[in-house]
Amino acid sequence: MEALLQQIENYKKEITVYEAADAEATEAFRIKYLGTKGIVKAIMGEMKNVPNDQKKQFGQLLNDFKLFTEEKYEALKLSTTGGAQTAAKEIDWSLPGDSFPVGTRHPLTIVRNEIVSIFKRLGFAVAEGPEIEDDWHNFGAMNLPEDHPARDMQDTFYINQNPAWLLRTHTSSVQARVMEKQKPPIRVICPGRVYRNETISARAHCFFHQVEGLYIDENVSFADLKQTLYFFVQEMFGKDVKVRFRPSYFPFTEPSAEMDISCLICGGDGCNVCKHTGWVEILGSGMVHPKVLENFNIDANKYTGFAFGMGVERICQLKYRVNDLRLYSQNDVRFLKQFTSAV
Ligand code: 2U9
């Protein structure tokens, strides 16, 4: 091993003093030391003769020697051809340029934009608000007092520094903030991310996205609600889609209804997606509860309103057949690049 070490030292000395007057001499250096039959390769080949307990130490030495030689070669190249010149020589200007990978919008953004654009055409304004909320705007004002059983379905995350703060469970808190500032008529949609304390699976996640809507004015009726949501569905899924409303319960609306659309997969004949009913649920809705109006000093005898809420993931699932909620937040480009949009 001593002999090998000595050999490396000698080569290092030789390399240190090596001078190249032109590119040819640099090339000669490359062939002699770094070529396929060169010295570095040969020295590396000596590794097999090194005893096992010294392999680690010698491996490091041989690697250093290789790096040392490569650095010298780079320096020779620079001095004999000039860096810029080398680059200019090596570039073939006739080749087509590298293409820039252009990203696409996230499928949830595409669907949210589409939902927002439909309601904007009906005269709805867009409002946004904080994701960290207080109990009143998220629950209290929505007719969900502290002991209300419906709170169980909207368990959320609380902020350590101030347990009075929580991550909003719906964007209704944004409508609440609009109602605080604005008198009727109010016609607003609120898109945004919401949170729930759920175990993550294909069908549930600890965050998702909603678009909620609110329309308050004199003489707003359940017929207005039905026609508005029917228009939305036709714009979103096509003119052939049928709708039906089923009675439901939400603390913030009375009466309340869930809206189904005829199954897009089987056209209503029955399949796995609609569980052989021909219908799939897409949103919840109802007439704003008088208690909610009163919470914001809106005279419930003069004004009425309707509200609705939908999960963007759900609409996206129906439109693009996405069957696992986790795909939306895994950042897998193989999934994401399948979606394109004009806006
Ligand atoms: C105010 C008054 C009432 C918003 C509404 C729903 C019905 C609803 C769910 C759909 C799927 C939430 O994303 S989801 O899990 N939402 O069913 N939301 S009515 O009602 C309001 C909002 C604001 C002032």
Coordinates of C-alpha atoms and ligand atoms in Angstrom, one line a residue:
M1 CA 0.0 0.0 0.0
E2 CA 2.9 2.3 0.7
A3 CA 4.0 2.0 -3.0
L4 CA 0.5 3.0 -4.1
L5 CA 0.5 6.0 -1.8
Q6 CA 3.9 7.1 -3.1
Q7 CA 2.6 6.6 -6.7
I8 CA -0.3 8.9 -6.0
E9 CA 1.9 11.6 -4.5
N10 CA 4.2 11.4 -7.5
Y11 CA 1.3 11.8 -9.9
K12 CA 0.0 14.7 -7.9
K13 CA 3.3 16.5 -8.2
E14 CA 3.4 15.8 -11.9
I15 CA -0.1 17.1 -12.3
T16 CA 0.5 20.3 -10.3
V17 CA 3.3 21.4 -12.6
Y18 CA 1.7 20.3 -15.8
E19 CA 1.4 23.2 -18.2
A20 CA -0.7 23.3 -21.4
A21 CA 0.1 25.8 -24.1
D22 CA -2.9 25.1 -26.2
A23 CA -6.1 23.0 -26.4
E24 CA -4.2 20.1 -27.8
A25 CA -2.0 19.8 -24.8
T26 CA -5.1 20.0 -22.6
E27 CA -6.7 17.2 -24.5
A28 CA -3.4 15.2 -24.1
F29 CA -3.7 15.8 -20.3
R30 CA -7.3 14.5 -20.4
I31 CA -6.3 11.3 -22.3
K32 CA -3.3 10.6 -20.1
Y33 CA -5.0 11.1 -16.7
L34 CA -8.7 10.9 -17.2
G35 CA -9.2 8.8 -20.4
T36 CA -10.7 5.3 -20.3
K37 CA -7.2 3.9 -20.3
G38 CA -5.8 6.8 -18.2
I39 CA -3.9 6.9 -14.9
V40 CA -6.9 7.7 -12.7
K41 CA -8.8 4.7 -14.0
A42 CA -5.8 2.5 -13.4
I43 CA -5.2 3.8 -9.9
M44 CA -8.9 3.3 -9.1
G45 CA -8.5 -0.3 -10.3
E46 CA -6.0 -0.8 -7.4
M47 CA -8.9 -0.7 -4.9
K48 CA -9.5 -4.4 -5.4
N49 CA -6.0 -5.1 -3.9
V50 CA -6.5 -3.0 -0.8
P51 CA -7.3 -5.0 2.4
N52 CA -10.8 -4.7 3.5
D53 CA -10.0 -2.8 6.7
Q54 CA -8.3 -0.1 4.7
K55 CA -10.8 0.2 1.9
K56 CA -12.7 3.1 3.4
Q57 CA -9.5 5.2 4.0
F58 CA -8.1 4.4 0.6
G59 CA -11.4 4.9 -1.1
Q60 CA -11.4 8.5 0.2
L61 CA -7.8 9.0 -0.9
L62 CA -8.5 7.8 -4.4
N63 CA -11.6 9.9 -4.7
D64 CA -9.6 13.0 -3.7
F65 CA -7.0 12.2 -6.3
K66 CA -9.7 11.9 -9.0
L67 CA -11.2 15.2 -8.0
F68 CA -7.8 16.8 -7.9
T69 CA -7.1 15.7 -11.5
E70 CA -10.5 16.8 -12.7
E71 CA -10.1 20.2 -11.2
K72 CA -6.7 20.6 -12.9
Y73 CA -8.3 19.6 -16.2
E74 CA -11.0 22.2 -15.8
A75 CA -8.4 24.8 -15.1
L76 CA -6.3 23.8 -18.1
K77 CA -9.4 24.0 -20.3
L78 CA -10.2 27.5 -19.1
S79 CA -6.7 28.7 -19.6
T80 CA -6.2 27.2 -23.1
T81 CA -9.6 27.9 -24.7
G82 CA -11.1 30.6 -22.4
G83 CA -14.4 29.9 -20.6
A84 CA -16.6 32.0 -22.8
Q85 CA -15.0 30.7 -25.9
T86 CA -15.6 27.1 -24.8
A87 CA -19.2 27.8 -24.1
A88 CA -19.6 29.6 -27.5
K89 CA -17.9 26.7 -29.3
E90 CA -20.0 24.0 -27.6
I91 CA -23.4 25.6 -28.2
D92 CA -25.0 24.7 -31.5
W93 CA -27.2 27.8 -32.1
S94 CA -29.2 26.0 -34.8
L95 CA -30.7 23.6 -32.2
P96 CA -34.3 24.4 -31.0
G97 CA -34.4 26.1 -27.5
D98 CA -35.2 24.2 -24.3
S99 CA -38.9 24.4 -23.6
F100 CA -40.0 25.9 -20.3
P101 CA -42.3 23.6 -18.4
V102 CA -45.6 25.5 -18.0
G103 CA -47.7 24.6 -15.0
T104 CA -51.4 24.2 -14.9
R105 CA -54.0 25.5 -12.5
H106 CA -54.9 23.2 -9.7
P107 CA -58.2 21.3 -10.4
L108 CA -59.8 22.9 -7.4
T109 CA -58.8 26.3 -8.6
I110 CA -60.3 25.6 -12.0
V111 CA -63.6 24.4 -10.5
R112 CA -63.7 27.2 -8.0
N113 CA -63.2 29.8 -10.7
E114 CA -66.0 28.2 -12.8
I115 CA -68.4 28.2 -9.8
V116 CA -67.5 31.8 -9.0
S117 CA -67.9 32.9 -12.6
I118 CA -71.4 31.4 -12.9
F119 CA -72.7 33.2 -9.7
K120 CA -71.0 36.4 -10.8
R121 CA -73.2 36.3 -13.9
L122 CA -76.2 36.3 -11.6
G123 CA -75.0 39.4 -9.8
F124 CA -73.3 37.8 -6.8
A125 CA -70.3 39.7 -5.4
V126 CA -67.2 37.7 -4.1
A127 CA -66.2 38.1 -0.4
E128 CA -63.2 36.5 1.4
G129 CA -62.4 36.4 5.1
P130 CA -59.9 35.0 7.7
E131 CA -59.3 31.3 8.1
I132 CA -58.6 31.8 11.8
E133 CA -61.9 32.8 13.4
D134 CA -63.6 33.4 16.7
D135 CA -66.4 31.2 18.1
W136 CA -69.0 33.8 17.4
H137 CA -68.5 34.3 13.7
N138 CA -68.0 30.6 13.1
F139 CA -70.7 29.1 15.4
G140 CA -72.6 31.5 17.6
A141 CA -73.9 33.9 14.9
M142 CA -74.9 30.8 12.8
N143 CA -77.3 29.7 15.4
L144 CA -74.9 27.0 16.8
P145 CA -74.6 27.8 20.5
E146 CA -72.0 26.1 22.6
D147 CA -74.1 23.1 23.6
H148 CA -75.6 22.5 20.2
P149 CA -75.3 18.9 19.0
A150 CA -74.6 20.0 15.4
R151 CA -71.2 21.3 16.6
D152 CA -70.1 17.6 16.9
M153 CA -70.1 17.4 13.1
Q154 CA -67.9 20.4 12.8
D155 CA -65.2 19.6 15.3
T156 CA -62.2 21.8 14.4
F157 CA -58.7 22.9 15.5
Y158 CA -58.0 25.5 18.2
I159 CA -55.1 27.9 18.4
N160 CA -52.8 27.3 21.4
Q161 CA -51.9 30.9 22.1
N162 CA -55.6 31.8 22.3
P163 CA -58.2 29.0 22.7
A164 CA -60.9 31.4 21.7
W165 CA -59.6 31.2 18.2
L166 CA -60.3 28.3 15.8
L167 CA -59.8 27.3 12.2
R168 CA -63.2 28.0 10.5
T169 CA -65.3 25.0 9.7
H170 CA -67.3 26.7 6.9
T171 CA -67.1 30.0 5.0
S172 CA -70.4 31.1 6.7
S173 CA -68.2 33.2 9.0
V174 CA -67.4 35.3 5.9
Q175 CA -71.1 35.9 5.2
A176 CA -71.4 36.8 8.9
R177 CA -68.7 39.5 8.5
V178 CA -70.4 40.8 5.4
M179 CA -73.7 41.1 7.3
E180 CA -72.0 43.0 10.1
K181 CA -70.9 45.7 7.7
Q182 CA -73.5 45.7 5.0
K183 CA -77.3 46.2 5.1
P184 CA -79.6 44.3 2.7
P185 CA -79.7 43.8 -0.2
I186 CA -76.8 41.4 0.1
R187 CA -75.9 39.0 -2.7
V188 CA -72.5 37.4 -2.0
I189 CA -70.6 34.2 -2.6
C190 CA -67.7 33.2 -0.4
P191 CA -65.1 30.8 -1.6
G192 CA -62.3 29.5 0.7
R193 CA -60.6 26.8 2.6
V194 CA -62.2 25.3 5.7
Y195 CA -61.1 22.9 8.4
R196 CA -62.6 19.9 10.2
N197 CA -61.0 17.6 12.8
E198 CA -61.3 14.5 10.7
T199 CA -59.1 11.5 10.1
I200 CA -57.6 11.7 6.6
S201 CA -58.9 9.1 4.2
A202 CA -60.1 8.9 0.5
R203 CA -63.5 10.4 1.6
A204 CA -62.6 12.8 4.4
H205 CA -59.8 15.4 5.0
C206 CA -58.9 17.8 7.7
F207 CA -59.3 20.7 5.2
F208 CA -61.3 21.2 2.1
H209 CA -62.8 24.0 0.1
Q210 CA -66.2 25.5 0.0
V211 CA -68.2 28.0 -1.9
E212 CA -71.1 29.4 0.1
G213 CA -73.7 31.9 -1.1
L214 CA -76.1 34.3 0.6
Y215 CA -78.9 36.4 -0.9
I216 CA -80.9 38.6 1.4
D217 CA -83.5 41.1 0.3
E218 CA -87.2 41.8 0.5
N219 CA -89.4 39.0 -0.9
V220 CA -86.6 36.5 -1.5
S221 CA -88.4 33.1 -1.7
F222 CA -87.6 29.4 -1.8
A223 CA -88.6 29.6 -5.6
D224 CA -85.6 32.1 -6.0
L225 CA -83.3 29.6 -4.3
K226 CA -84.5 26.7 -6.5
Q227 CA -84.2 28.6 -9.8
T228 CA -80.7 30.1 -8.8
L229 CA -79.3 26.7 -8.0
Y230 CA -81.0 25.0 -11.0
F231 CA -79.3 27.7 -13.2
F232 CA -76.0 26.9 -11.5
V233 CA -76.2 23.2 -12.2
Q234 CA -77.2 23.7 -15.8
E235 CA -74.2 26.0 -16.4
M236 CA -71.8 23.7 -14.5
F237 CA -73.0 20.2 -15.7
G238 CA -75.0 20.9 -18.9
K239 CA -78.7 21.5 -19.8
D240 CA -79.7 17.8 -19.6
V241 CA -79.1 17.5 -15.9
K242 CA -82.1 17.1 -13.7
V243 CA -82.3 18.3 -10.1
R244 CA -84.3 17.3 -7.0
F245 CA -84.5 18.8 -3.5
R246 CA -84.7 16.7 -0.3
P247 CA -85.7 18.1 3.0
S248 CA -82.8 18.4 5.4
Y249 CA -81.7 20.2 8.6
F250 CA -79.1 22.9 9.2
P251 CA -79.2 25.1 12.3
F252 CA -78.6 28.3 10.2
T253 CA -81.4 27.7 7.6
E254 CA -85.2 26.9 7.9
P255 CA -86.5 25.2 5.9
S256 CA -83.4 23.4 4.7
A257 CA -82.9 21.2 1.7
E258 CA -80.2 19.2 0.0
M259 CA -79.9 19.2 -3.7
D260 CA -79.2 16.2 -5.9
I261 CA -78.5 16.0 -9.6
S262 CA -79.2 13.2 -11.9
C263 CA -76.2 10.9 -12.1
L264 CA -73.7 12.1 -14.7
I265 CA -72.3 8.7 -15.2
C266 CA -75.4 6.6 -15.9
G267 CA -77.8 9.4 -16.8
G268 CA -80.1 8.3 -14.0
D269 CA -80.3 4.6 -14.8
G270 CA -78.3 3.5 -11.7
C271 CA -74.6 2.7 -11.3
N272 CA -71.9 2.5 -8.6
V273 CA -71.4 6.3 -8.4
C274 CA -75.0 7.0 -7.5
K275 CA -75.3 3.8 -5.5
H276 CA -78.0 2.7 -8.0
T277 CA -80.4 5.6 -7.0
G278 CA -79.8 7.6 -10.2
W279 CA -79.1 10.7 -8.1
V280 CA -76.0 12.3 -6.5
E281 CA -75.9 14.9 -3.8
I282 CA -74.1 18.1 -4.6
L283 CA -75.0 20.8 -2.1
G284 CA -77.0 22.0 0.9
S285 CA -79.3 25.0 1.0
G286 CA -82.2 26.7 2.8
M287 CA -83.9 29.9 3.8
V288 CA -81.8 31.9 6.2
H289 CA -83.0 31.2 9.8
P290 CA -84.7 34.3 11.3
K291 CA -82.4 34.0 14.4
V292 CA -79.4 34.4 12.1
L293 CA -80.9 37.6 10.6
E294 CA -81.7 39.0 14.0
N295 CA -78.1 38.3 15.2
F296 CA -77.1 41.0 12.7
N297 CA -80.0 43.3 13.4
I298 CA -81.7 42.5 10.1
D299 CA -85.5 42.7 10.5
A300 CA -86.7 39.2 9.8
N301 CA -90.3 40.5 9.1
K302 CA -89.1 42.7 6.3
Y303 CA -86.2 40.7 4.9
T304 CA -85.8 37.1 3.9
G305 CA -82.9 35.3 2.3
F306 CA -81.6 32.0 1.0
A307 CA -78.2 30.5 1.5
F308 CA -76.3 27.5 0.1
G309 CA -73.0 25.7 0.6
M310 CA -71.1 23.3 -1.5
G311 CA -67.7 21.5 -1.3
V312 CA -65.5 22.3 -4.3
E313 CA -63.8 18.9 -4.0
R314 CA -67.3 17.3 -4.4
I315 CA -68.1 19.2 -7.5
C316 CA -64.6 18.4 -8.9
Q317 CA -65.1 14.8 -8.1
L318 CA -68.3 14.7 -10.0
K319 CA -66.9 16.7 -13.0
Y320 CA -63.6 15.0 -13.3
R321 CA -64.2 11.6 -11.6
V322 CA -61.6 12.1 -8.9
N323 CA -62.2 9.3 -6.4
D324 CA -59.7 10.1 -3.6
L325 CA -59.7 13.4 -1.7
R326 CA -56.0 13.0 -0.8
L327 CA -55.0 13.5 -4.4
Y328 CA -55.9 17.2 -4.2
S329 CA -53.1 17.9 -1.7
Q330 CA -50.4 15.4 -2.6
N331 CA -48.8 17.6 -5.2
D332 CA -48.3 14.7 -7.6
V333 CA -47.7 16.2 -11.0
R334 CA -48.9 13.0 -12.8
F335 CA -52.4 13.9 -11.3
L336 CA -52.1 17.7 -11.6
K337 CA -51.0 17.9 -15.2
Q338 CA -54.1 16.2 -16.4
F339 CA -56.1 19.4 -15.8
T340 CA -56.0 22.5 -18.0
S341 CA -58.1 25.7 -18.1
A342 CA -58.4 28.8 -20.2
V343 CA -58.5 31.1 -17.2
Ligands
2U9_1 C1 -75.5 32.5 6.6 C2 -76.7 31.8 6.7 C3 -76.8 30.6 6.2 C4 -74.9 28.2 4.3 C5 -75.3 26.8 4.0 C6 -75.2 24.6 3.6 C7 -76.5 24.7 3.7 C8 -74.6 23.3 3.5 C9 -72.5 22.0 3.3 C10 -72.4 21.5 1.9 C11 -71.3 20.6 1.7 C12 -71.2 22.2 3.7 O1 -69.2 21.7 2.2 S1 -70.2 21.1 2.9 O2 -69.8 20.0 3.8 N1 -73.3 23.2 3.4 O3 -75.2 22.2 3.4 N2 -74.5 25.7 3.9 S2 -76.9 26.4 3.9 O4 -75.8 28.7 5.1 C13 -75.7 30.0 5.6 C14 -74.5 30.7 5.5 C15 -74.4 32.0 6.0 C16 -75.4 33.9 7.2

